[in-house]
Each structure stands twice: as C-alpha cells, then as structure tokens.
Coordinates of C-alpha atoms in Angstrom, one line a residue:
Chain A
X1 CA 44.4 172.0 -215.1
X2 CA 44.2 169.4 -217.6
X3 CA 41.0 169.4 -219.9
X4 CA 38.3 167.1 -218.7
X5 CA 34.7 166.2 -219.9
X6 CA 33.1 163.6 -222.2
X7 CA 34.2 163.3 -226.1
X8 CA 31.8 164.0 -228.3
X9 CA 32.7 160.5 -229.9
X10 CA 31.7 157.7 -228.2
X11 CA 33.6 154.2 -228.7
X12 CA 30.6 151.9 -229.7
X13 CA 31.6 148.5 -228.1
X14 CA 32.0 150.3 -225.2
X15 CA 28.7 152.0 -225.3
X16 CA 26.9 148.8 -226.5
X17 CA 28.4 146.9 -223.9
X18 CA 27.5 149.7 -220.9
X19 CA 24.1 149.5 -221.9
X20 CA 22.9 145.8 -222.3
X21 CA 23.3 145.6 -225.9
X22 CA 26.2 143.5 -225.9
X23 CA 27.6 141.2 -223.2
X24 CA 30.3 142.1 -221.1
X25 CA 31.2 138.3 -220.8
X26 CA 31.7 137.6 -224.7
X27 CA 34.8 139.5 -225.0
X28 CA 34.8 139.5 -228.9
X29 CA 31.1 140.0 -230.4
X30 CA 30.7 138.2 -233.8
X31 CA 29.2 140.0 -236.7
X32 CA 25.8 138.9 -236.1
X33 CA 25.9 139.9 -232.5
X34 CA 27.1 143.5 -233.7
X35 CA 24.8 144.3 -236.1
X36 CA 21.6 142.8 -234.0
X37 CA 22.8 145.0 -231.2
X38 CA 23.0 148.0 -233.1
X39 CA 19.5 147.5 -234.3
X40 CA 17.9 147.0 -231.0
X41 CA 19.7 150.1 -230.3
X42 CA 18.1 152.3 -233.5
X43 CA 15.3 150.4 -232.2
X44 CA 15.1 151.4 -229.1
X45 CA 16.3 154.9 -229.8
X46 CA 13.4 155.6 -233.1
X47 CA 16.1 155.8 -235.2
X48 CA 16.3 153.7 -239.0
X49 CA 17.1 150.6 -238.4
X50 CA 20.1 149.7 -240.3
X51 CA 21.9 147.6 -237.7
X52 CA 24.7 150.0 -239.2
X53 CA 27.1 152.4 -237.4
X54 CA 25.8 155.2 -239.3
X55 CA 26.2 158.9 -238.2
X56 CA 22.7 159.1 -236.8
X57 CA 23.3 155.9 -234.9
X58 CA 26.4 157.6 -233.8
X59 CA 25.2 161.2 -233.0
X60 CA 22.1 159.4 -230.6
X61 CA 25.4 157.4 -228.7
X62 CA 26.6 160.5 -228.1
X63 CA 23.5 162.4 -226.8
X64 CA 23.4 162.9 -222.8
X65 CA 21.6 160.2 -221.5
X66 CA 20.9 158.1 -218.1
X67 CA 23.5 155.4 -217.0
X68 CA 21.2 152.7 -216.4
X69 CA 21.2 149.9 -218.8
X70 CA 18.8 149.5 -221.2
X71 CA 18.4 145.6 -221.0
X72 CA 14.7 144.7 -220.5
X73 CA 13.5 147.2 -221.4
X74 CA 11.9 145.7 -224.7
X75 CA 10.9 142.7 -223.1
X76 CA 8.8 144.6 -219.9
X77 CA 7.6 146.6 -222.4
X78 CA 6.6 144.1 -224.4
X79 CA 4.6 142.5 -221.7
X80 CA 2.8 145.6 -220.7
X81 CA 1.6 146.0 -224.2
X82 CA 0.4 142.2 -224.0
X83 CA -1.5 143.4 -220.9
X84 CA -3.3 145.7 -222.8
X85 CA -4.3 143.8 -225.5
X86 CA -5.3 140.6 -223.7
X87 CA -5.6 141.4 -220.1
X88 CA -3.3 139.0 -219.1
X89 CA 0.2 138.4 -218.4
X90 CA 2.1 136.2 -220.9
X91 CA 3.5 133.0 -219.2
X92 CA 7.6 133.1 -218.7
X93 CA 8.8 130.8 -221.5
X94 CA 11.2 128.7 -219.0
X95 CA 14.4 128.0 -220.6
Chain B
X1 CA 16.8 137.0 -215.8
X2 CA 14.3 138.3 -213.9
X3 CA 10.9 136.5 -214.0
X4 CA 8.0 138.8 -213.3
X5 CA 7.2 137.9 -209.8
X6 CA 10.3 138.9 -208.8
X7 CA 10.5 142.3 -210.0
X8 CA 12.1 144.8 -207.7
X9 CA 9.7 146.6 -206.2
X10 CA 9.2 148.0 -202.3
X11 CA 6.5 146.5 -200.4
X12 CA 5.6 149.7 -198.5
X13 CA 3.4 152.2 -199.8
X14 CA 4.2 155.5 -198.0
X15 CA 8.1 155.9 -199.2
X16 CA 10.4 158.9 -197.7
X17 CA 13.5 160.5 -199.7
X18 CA 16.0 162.8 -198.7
X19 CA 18.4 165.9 -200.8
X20 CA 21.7 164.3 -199.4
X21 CA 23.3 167.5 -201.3
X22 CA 23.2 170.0 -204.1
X23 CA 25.0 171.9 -206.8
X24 CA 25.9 175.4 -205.1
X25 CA 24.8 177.4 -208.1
X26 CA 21.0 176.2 -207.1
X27 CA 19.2 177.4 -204.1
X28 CA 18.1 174.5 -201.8
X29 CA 15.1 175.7 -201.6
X30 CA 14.6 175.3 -205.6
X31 CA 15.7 172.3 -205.4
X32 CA 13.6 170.8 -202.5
X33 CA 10.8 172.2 -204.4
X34 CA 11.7 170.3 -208.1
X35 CA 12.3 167.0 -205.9
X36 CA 9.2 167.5 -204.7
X37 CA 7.5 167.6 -207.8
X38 CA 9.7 165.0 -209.3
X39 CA 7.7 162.8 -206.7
X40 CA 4.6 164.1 -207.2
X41 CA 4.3 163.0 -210.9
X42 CA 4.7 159.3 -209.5
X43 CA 2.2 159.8 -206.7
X44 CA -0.5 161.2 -208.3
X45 CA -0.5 158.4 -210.9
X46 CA 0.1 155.4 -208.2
X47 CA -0.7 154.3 -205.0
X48 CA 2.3 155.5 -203.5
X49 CA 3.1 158.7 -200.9
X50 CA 6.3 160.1 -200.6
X51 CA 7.3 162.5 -197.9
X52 CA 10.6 164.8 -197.7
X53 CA 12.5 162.9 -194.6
X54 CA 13.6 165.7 -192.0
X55 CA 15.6 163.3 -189.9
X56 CA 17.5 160.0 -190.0
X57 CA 17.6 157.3 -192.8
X58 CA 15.0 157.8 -195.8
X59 CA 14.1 155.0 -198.1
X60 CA 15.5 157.2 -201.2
X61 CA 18.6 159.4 -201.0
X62 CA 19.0 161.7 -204.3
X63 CA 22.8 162.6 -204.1
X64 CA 25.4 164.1 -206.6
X65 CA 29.0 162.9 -207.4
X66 CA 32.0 164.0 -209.2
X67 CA 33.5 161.0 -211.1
X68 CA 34.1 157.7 -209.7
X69 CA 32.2 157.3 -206.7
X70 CA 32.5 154.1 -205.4
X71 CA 29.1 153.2 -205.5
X72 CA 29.8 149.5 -206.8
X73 CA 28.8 149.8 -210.2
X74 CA 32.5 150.7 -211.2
X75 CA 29.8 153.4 -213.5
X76 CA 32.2 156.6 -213.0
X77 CA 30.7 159.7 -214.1
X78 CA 31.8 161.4 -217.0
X79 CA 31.9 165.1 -216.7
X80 CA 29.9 167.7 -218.9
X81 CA 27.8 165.2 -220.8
X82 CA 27.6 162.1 -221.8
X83 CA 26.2 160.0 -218.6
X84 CA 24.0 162.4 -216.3
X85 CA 22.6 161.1 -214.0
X86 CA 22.0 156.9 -212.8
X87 CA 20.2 155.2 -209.8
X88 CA 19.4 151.9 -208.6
X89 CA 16.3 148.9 -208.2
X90 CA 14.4 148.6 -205.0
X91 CA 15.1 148.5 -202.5
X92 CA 18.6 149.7 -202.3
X93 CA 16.5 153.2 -203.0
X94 CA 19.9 155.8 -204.4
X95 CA 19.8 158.2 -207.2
X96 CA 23.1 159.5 -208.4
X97 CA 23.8 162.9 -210.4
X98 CA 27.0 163.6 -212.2
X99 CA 27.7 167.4 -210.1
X100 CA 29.8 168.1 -213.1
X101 CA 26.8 168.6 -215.2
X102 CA 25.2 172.4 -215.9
X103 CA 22.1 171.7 -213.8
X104 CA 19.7 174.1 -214.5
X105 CA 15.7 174.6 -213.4
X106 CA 13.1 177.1 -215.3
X107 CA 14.3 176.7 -219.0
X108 CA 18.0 178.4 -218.2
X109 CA 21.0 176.5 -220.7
X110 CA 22.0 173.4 -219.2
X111 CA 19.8 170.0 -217.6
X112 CA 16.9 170.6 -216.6
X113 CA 17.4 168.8 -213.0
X114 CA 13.3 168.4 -212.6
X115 CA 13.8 166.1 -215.6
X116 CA 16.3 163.9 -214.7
X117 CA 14.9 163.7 -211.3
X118 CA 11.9 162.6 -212.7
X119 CA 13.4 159.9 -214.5
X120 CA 15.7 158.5 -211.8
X121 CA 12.8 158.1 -209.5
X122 CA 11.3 155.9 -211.8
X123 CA 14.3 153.6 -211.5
X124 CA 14.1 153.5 -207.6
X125 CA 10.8 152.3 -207.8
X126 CA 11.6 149.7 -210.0
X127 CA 10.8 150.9 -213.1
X128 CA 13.4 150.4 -216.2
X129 CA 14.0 152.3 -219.2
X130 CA 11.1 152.3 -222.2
X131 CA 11.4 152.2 -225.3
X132 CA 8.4 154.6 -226.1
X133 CA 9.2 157.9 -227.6
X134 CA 8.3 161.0 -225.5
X135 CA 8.3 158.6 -222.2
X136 CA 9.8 159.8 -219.2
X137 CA 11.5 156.8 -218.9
X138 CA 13.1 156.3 -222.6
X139 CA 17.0 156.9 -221.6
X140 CA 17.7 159.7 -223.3
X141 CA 15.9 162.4 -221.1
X142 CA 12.8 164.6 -222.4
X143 CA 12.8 168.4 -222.4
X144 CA 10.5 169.8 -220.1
X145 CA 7.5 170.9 -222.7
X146 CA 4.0 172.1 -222.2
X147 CA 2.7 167.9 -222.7
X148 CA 2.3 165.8 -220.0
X149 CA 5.8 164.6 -218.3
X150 CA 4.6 161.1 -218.0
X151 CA 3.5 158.9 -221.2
X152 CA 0.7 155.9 -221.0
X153 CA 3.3 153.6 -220.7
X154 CA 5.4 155.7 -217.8
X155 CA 1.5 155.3 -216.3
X156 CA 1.4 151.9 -217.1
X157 CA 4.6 150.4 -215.3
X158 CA 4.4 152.1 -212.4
X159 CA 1.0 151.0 -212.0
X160 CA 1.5 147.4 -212.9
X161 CA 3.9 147.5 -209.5
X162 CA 2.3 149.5 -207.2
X163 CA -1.7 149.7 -208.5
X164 CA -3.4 152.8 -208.9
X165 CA -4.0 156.0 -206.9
X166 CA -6.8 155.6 -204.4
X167 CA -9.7 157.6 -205.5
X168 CA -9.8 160.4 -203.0
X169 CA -6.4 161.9 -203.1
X170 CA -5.8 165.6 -204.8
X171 CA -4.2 165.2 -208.3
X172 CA -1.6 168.3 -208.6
X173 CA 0.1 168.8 -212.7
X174 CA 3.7 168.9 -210.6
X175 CA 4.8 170.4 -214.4
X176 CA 2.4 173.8 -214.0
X177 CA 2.9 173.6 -210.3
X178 CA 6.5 174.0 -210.6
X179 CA 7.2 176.1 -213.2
X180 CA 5.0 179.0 -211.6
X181 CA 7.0 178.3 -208.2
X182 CA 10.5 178.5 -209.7
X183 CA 9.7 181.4 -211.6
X184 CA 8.3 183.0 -208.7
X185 CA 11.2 181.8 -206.7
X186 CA 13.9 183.6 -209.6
X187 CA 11.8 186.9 -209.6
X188 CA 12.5 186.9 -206.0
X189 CA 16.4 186.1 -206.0
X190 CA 16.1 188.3 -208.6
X191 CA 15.2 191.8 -207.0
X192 CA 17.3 190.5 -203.6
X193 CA 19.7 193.8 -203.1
X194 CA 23.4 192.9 -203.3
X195 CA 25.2 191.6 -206.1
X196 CA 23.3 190.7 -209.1
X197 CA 22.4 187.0 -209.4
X198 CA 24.8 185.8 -211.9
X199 CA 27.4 186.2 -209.6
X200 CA 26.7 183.3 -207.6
X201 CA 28.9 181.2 -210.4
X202 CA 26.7 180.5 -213.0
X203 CA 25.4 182.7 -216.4
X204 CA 24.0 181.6 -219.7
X205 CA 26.8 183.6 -222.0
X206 CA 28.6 186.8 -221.9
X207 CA 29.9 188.9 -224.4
X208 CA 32.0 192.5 -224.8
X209 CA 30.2 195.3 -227.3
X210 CA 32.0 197.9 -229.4
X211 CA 31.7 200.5 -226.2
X212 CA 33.4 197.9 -223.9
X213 CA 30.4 197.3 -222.2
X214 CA 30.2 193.8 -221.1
X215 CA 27.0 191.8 -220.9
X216 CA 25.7 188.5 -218.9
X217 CA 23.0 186.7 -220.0
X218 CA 21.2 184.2 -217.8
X219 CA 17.8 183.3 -218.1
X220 CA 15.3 185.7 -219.5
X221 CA 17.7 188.8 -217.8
X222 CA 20.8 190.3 -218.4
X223 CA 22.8 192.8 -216.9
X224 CA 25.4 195.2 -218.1
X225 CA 28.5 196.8 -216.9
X226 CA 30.0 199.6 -218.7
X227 CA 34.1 200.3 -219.9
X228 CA 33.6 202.6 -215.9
X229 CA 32.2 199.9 -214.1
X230 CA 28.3 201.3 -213.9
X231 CA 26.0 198.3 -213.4
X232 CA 22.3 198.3 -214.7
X233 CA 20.1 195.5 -214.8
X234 CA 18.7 192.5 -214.5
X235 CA 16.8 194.3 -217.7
X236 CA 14.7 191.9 -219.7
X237 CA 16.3 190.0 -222.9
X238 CA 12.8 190.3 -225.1
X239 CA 12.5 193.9 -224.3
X240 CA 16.0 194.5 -226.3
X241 CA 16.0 191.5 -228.6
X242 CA 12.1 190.6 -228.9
X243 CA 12.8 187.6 -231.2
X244 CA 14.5 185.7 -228.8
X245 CA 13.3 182.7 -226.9
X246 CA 13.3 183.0 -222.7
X247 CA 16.1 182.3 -222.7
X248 CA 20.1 181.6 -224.8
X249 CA 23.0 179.3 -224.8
X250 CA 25.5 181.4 -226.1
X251 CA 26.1 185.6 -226.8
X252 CA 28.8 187.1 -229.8
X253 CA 28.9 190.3 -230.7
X254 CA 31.4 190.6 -233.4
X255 CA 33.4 194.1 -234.1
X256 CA 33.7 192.5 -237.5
X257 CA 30.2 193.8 -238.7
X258 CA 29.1 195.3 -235.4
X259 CA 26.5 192.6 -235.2
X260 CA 25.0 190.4 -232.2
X261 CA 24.9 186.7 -232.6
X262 CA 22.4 184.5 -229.9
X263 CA 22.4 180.7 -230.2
X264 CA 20.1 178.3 -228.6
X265 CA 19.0 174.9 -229.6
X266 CA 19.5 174.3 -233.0
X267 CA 18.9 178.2 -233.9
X268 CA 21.2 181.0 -234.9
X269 CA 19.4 184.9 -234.0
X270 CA 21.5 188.1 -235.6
X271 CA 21.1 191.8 -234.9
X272 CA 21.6 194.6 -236.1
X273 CA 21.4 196.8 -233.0
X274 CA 17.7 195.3 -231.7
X275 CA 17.1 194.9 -235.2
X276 CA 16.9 190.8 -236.3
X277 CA 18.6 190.6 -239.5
X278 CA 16.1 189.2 -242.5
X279 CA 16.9 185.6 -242.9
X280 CA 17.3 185.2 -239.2
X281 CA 16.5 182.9 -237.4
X282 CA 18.6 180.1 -239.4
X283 CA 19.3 176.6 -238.2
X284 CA 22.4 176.3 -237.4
X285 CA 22.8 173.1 -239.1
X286 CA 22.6 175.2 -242.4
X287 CA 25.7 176.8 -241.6
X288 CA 27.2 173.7 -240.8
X289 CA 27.0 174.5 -236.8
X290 CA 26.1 172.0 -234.2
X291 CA 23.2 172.7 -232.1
X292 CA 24.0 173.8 -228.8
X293 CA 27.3 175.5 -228.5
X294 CA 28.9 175.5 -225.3
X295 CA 29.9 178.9 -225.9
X296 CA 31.0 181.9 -229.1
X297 CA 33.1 184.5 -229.3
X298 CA 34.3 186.9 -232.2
X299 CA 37.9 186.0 -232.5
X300 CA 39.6 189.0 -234.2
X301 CA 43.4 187.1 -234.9
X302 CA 41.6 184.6 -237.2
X303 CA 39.0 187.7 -238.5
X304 CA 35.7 184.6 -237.7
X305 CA 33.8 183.8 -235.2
X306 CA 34.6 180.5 -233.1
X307 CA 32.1 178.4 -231.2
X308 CA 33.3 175.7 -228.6
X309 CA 30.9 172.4 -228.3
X310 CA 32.4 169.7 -226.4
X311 CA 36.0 168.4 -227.6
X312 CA 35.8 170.7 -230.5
X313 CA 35.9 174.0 -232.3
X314 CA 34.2 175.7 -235.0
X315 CA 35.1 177.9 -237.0
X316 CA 32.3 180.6 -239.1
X317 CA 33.3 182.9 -241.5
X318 CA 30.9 185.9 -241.4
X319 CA 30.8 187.2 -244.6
X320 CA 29.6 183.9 -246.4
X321 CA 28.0 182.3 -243.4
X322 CA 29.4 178.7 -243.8
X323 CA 31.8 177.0 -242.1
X324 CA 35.2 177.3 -242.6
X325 CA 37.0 174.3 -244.1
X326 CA 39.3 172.1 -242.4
X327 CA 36.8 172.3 -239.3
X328 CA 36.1 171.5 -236.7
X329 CA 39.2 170.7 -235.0
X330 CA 40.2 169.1 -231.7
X331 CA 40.2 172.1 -229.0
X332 CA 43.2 171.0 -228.5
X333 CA 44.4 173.8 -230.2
X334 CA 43.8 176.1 -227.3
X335 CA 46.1 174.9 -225.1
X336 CA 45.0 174.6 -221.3
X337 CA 41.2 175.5 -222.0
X338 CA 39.0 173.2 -220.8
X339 CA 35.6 171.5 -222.3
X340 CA 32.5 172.9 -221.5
X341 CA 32.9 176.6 -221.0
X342 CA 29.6 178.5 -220.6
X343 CA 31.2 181.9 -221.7
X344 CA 33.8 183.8 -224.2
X345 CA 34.8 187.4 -224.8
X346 CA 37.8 189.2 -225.8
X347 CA 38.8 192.0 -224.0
X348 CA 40.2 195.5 -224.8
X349 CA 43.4 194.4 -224.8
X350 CA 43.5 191.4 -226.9
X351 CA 43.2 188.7 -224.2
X352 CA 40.4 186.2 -224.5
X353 CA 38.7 185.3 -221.0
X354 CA 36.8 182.1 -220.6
X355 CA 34.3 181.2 -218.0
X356 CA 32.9 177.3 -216.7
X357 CA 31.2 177.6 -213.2
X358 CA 33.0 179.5 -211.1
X359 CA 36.4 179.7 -212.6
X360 CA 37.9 181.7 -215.5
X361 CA 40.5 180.8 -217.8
X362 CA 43.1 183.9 -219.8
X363 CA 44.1 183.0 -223.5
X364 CA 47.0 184.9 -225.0
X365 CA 46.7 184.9 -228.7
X366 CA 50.5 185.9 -228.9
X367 CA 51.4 183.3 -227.1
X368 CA 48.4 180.8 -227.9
X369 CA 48.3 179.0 -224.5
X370 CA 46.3 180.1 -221.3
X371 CA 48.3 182.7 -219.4
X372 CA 46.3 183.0 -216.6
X373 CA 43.2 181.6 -214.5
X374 CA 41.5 182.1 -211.0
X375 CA 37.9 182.5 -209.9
X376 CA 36.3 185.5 -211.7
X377 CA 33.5 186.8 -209.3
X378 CA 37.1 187.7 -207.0
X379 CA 39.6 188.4 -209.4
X380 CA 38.2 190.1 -212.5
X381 CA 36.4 193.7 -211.2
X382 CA 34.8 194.1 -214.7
X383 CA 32.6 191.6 -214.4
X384 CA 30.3 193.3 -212.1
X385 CA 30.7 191.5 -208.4

C-alpha cells in the first residue's frame, strides 16, 4: 500500500498561489510580488512580519487549515471595521 | 472583484441542510447532533433558520470525500492533514470534508468535526475567511475552548448579510449544549454490552506493559487485555494517571526503564507506575519533539523510543532526554508503513504492530520492511474484539 498523506513541508509558491496570495496567471512572481505575499500572509496569520520564508512562516503553511482562499479577506474585513468606526460603508474606489 | 452589492449571499431566510454521509467511526446520531449545533451558532446570532432536511434537495449538503473529487475546483484533498475541510459561496450551498482526516467530537485526538463544521458553514453563507485571531472564520481552525466559538467580527459579517436575530427567538450556547450531549451520548455507547467501543476502528494510542498486557486509550477510558486474553474496562484514565488531561494523543511504555510515556499537545507526562515523575510534565519542544505525535512506541533494536509525526520519525534517547542526532528522518526508513498511524506497540515476539483506522500494519525488525497487514479488530485476537 504505498504511503499516502500530506508532507509536513509545504512548497510555498504552491501554497501562496492556492490561497490568493499570489496569482495563478503570473506564472513567475517577481521579488516584490514574493515578499509582499508572504507578508500579507504573516499578516494574516499574526505571525512577524518579515515578508521572509522563515521557519515560523513555514511551520503556520504547514498547520491543517481550510481550502478556501484567503483573498478578501483583508479587504471585507477592512470594510466591516470602517462600519464600525463611521457607520458607513466606504464607496468602491472604481478602477 | 466583487463589489459589495454583489456579495454572495441567499435571499431566503429559513435555509435547510442535509448529512449527505459520515465517517463510520462516528455515530450518525453524534454527528446529526454537532451539525446541528454548528447551525445553531449562525442562527442564534442572525436572522436566519436552519432545519435538518428529511427528504429531497436541501439548500446545504455537508458531505465527505477522499481525494480528488471532481467537484470543479481541481482542490483535491490531501489526506491526514494539510487541507481539511473546504466549501463553496451562495448559493451553490456544499461543504466538503477530507474523510481521510481523524474526525473526532468531545475532545478525543484528532479534528474536532463541530469545529470545522462551524467554519464551513460560514463559507456557505457567504462569509470569507478573517483575519482576526480567535475568529471562527480565520483559516486555520480554532480548538474547541470554554470562550465563545464566534468572535465580534464572525458576529459582524454574518450580520452585515443577513441582519440580526429577531428579538423573540431562544438563544441556545450550541458550545455547552453540545458538549453535555456528546458526552452523554459516549457514556451511553460506552456501557452498551458487546465489544468494547474502541473496536469500532478508532482509539487514541495503545501500548504493551512489562506483563504483556495491552492497553487502548481513547478518550478519557481505556481498557486492558491481559497476556490470557481477560478484558476489563472501559476504567477511567485520571483514576490511574491523575495528571493527565481527558484525554491523550499517544501511549509508550518503555521496558527500558519500566516507565509510561503520554503525549498530548505540546506536553510530555512520565510515570513511574501511577506515579508522575518530578519534572513532568515537559514541553515536548524542550526535548526537541514536535507537538502532537501521531503515535510512540519503545523500540528495543535501537534501545530509544521513536515517535512518528507526519512524513517523519523521531528519535529520543531516554536516559538524557534529548533527541537523538541525525533526526528526524524521512519515514521512509520503515518501509511500507504508512503516514498517520494512531497506534504502536511491540509485541512479545519482537514484531512491531501499527494501527491507522481500521487497518494494522506488521514490522519485522530483522527484516526492516512490513511483513504483514490486514484489519486488526478480525485478525489480531489480542486486541480485545
């Protein structure tokens, strides 16, 4: 029976990717892209934000978590905070 | 992206779900009764109603899969860990579960499924993951604790979509309400006549001691069987080992130093007898263990004790407590046993027998490969069923 079940290290790209960090469409991320992806993700994830691969950073990619991407999630947050504060919803900045 | 006004939401307010199917190890009926509460915690704190649908299409289905599962995300599940659980936006109203998880209800080693339930919901009602710690929608999931499951902003979101709960309805703490029901549901599977519990496929560790006797551990019980195949139990873990917590993750008993070793969380219990050793409990960390082993077992060819997490071993020498070097190691090295194992012990004879749901894997040290494996409730009489 051959050995099955999730490695304990996780490839980051991928795992950036998977979860909204990084694009699926931009094949190769730039530096810049990298590192402000990682730090959304320490971020997101109450961990130092170093926008480096450090072993904490790793260790949280590795944790059991929920497939659903993480995308939007600052911004909706965001705008429910805004709701508190000023009662009303912040207009959509059309692009 | 999405403007506001367009979130995915459902434009009903009384919502029905169904349990399209379950792990075996879990009663139905303790299942039905998590889901329920899983919904709860979103009603009382909205204006929405959910009801379990007995027949025909229901807005939310809750199913679990194995793997890829063609549900057009192309998201395959990924076995023990990793990804546990996903689930979509309104309306399409599906929650996913990876069946290859250890779910587990009431505090026993493994996912708590209440939890993750919990969670999932939120996503079929529209709501995405949040970025505030302790909410039950951050995406790595919360432990079930004693604090409220949902956070302000949980409360928030799901009011922002669906407004608040009308004033007259009955607020129930689905947390309290549960817990008291599964435990009352486990005491009652638990003095059932027949075979003991355990032997339904799933057990929190096992281990051998220095008469042969072989113990399972699962929840706050265990049960013994003795070198003649006398059965006693389920006896209660605190009344031997009062230290303990509820419950454990994994067992050793080493015939090194005629000790017990009990692992859970980030903790390491020993015993002398039903003794706990000064010093104890250490983080495991300290001894350069990771937290949660899938399972331990005194290994008496190397003269340690090993402990299997994930894709790797780990090796501790007793005597000084630390880690040996060199390790861990792939566990690779142990040719044909799988990740994930809830259960080691050595038998009389030299054989090491491991145990993942309801299967059991043979390791030869001679011939350092698995020499045998089958289902152990069937095959292997000293377990007990």
């Amino acid at each position: 029976v051959p050995a099955r079940g999730s490695p304990l290290v996780v490839d980051p790209q991928d795992f950036l990717e998977k979860y909204g960090y990084l694009h699926h469409e931009h094949q190769i991320h730039n530096s810049v892209e990298i590192h402000s992806a990682i730090r959304e993700f320490q971020w997101l994830s109450h961990l130092p934000i170093t926008g480096e691969l450090d072993s904490a950073t790793l260790l949280q990619m590795a944790e059991p978590r929920c497939g659903v991407s993480d995308e939007g999630s600052q911004k909706n947050w965001g705008q429910r905070v805004n709701l508190i504060f000023t009662g009303r919803r912040r207009p959509q900045r059309r692009r | 992206r999405r403007s506001d006004a367009q979130a995915e939401k459902w434009y009903k307010r009384h919502l029905t779900y169904q349990v399209v199917n379950w792990p075996r190890h879990l009663s139905l009926g303790s299942v039905r009764l998590a889901v329920r509460a899983a919904f709860q915690l979103w009603s009382n704190v909205s204006n929405l109603v959910f009801e379990e649908a007995s027949e025909g299409p229901a807005d939310i289905r809750l199913a679990f899969y194995e793997g890829d599962h063609n549900d057009g995300t192309g998201n395959a599940f990924d076995g023990p860990g990793g990804t546990l659980a996903h689930a979509f936006l309104p309306r399409r109203g599906e929650a996913h579960f990876d069946m290859a998880e250890r779910w587990t209800l009431n505090g026993h080693k493994g996912h708590n499924l209440f939890m993750v339930t919990a969670h999932e919901i939120g996503h079929t009602l529209g709501l995405e993951h949040s970025p505030v710690r302790h909410a039950l929608m951050s995406p790595y999931y919360r432990k079930l604790g004693r604090s409220m499951v949902l956070s302000w902003d949980d409360i928030l979101a799901v009011q922002q979509l669906y407004g608040k709960p009308s004033g007259n309805r009955p607020v129930r703490l689905p947390g309290q309400v549960l817990h008291a029901a599964l435990q009352e549901w486990e005491f009652t599977e638990l003095q059932t006549p027949g075979l003991p519990l355990y032997c339904r496929g799933v057990f929190d560790a096992i281990t051998m001691d220095e008469k042969k006797t072989v113990l399972v551990f699962r929840g706050n019980v265990y049960w013994t069987i003795s070198a003649e195949g006398g059965q006693s139990g389920p006896l209660l873990l605190r009344q031997r080992w009062p230290e303990l917590p509820q419950a454990i993750e994994a067992a050793a008993f080493s015939q090194l130093d005629s000790k017990w070793y009990f692992f859970r969380g980030k903790r390491i219990w020993r015993y002398t007898g039903n003794v706990l050793d000064s010093g104890f409990p250490m983080k495991t960390s300290e001894l350069g263990l990771p937290r949660r082993p899938d399972s331990a077992f005194y290994y008496a060819p190397l003269g340690h004790m090993v402990l299997f997490k994930g894709a790797r071993y780990y090796i501790l020498n007793l005597k000084s407590l630390q880690q040996e070097p060199y390790y861990p190691r792939k566990l690779m090295d142990w040719n044909g046993i799988p990740q994930g194992t809830n259960g080691a012990l050595t038998r009389p004879d030299g054989r090491l027998y491991l145990f993942r749901d309801q299967r059991f894997w043979r390791f030869d040290p001679m011939k350092v490969r698995v020499t045998r494996e089958g289902q152990w409730a069937r095959d292997l009489s000293w377990t007990g069923c």
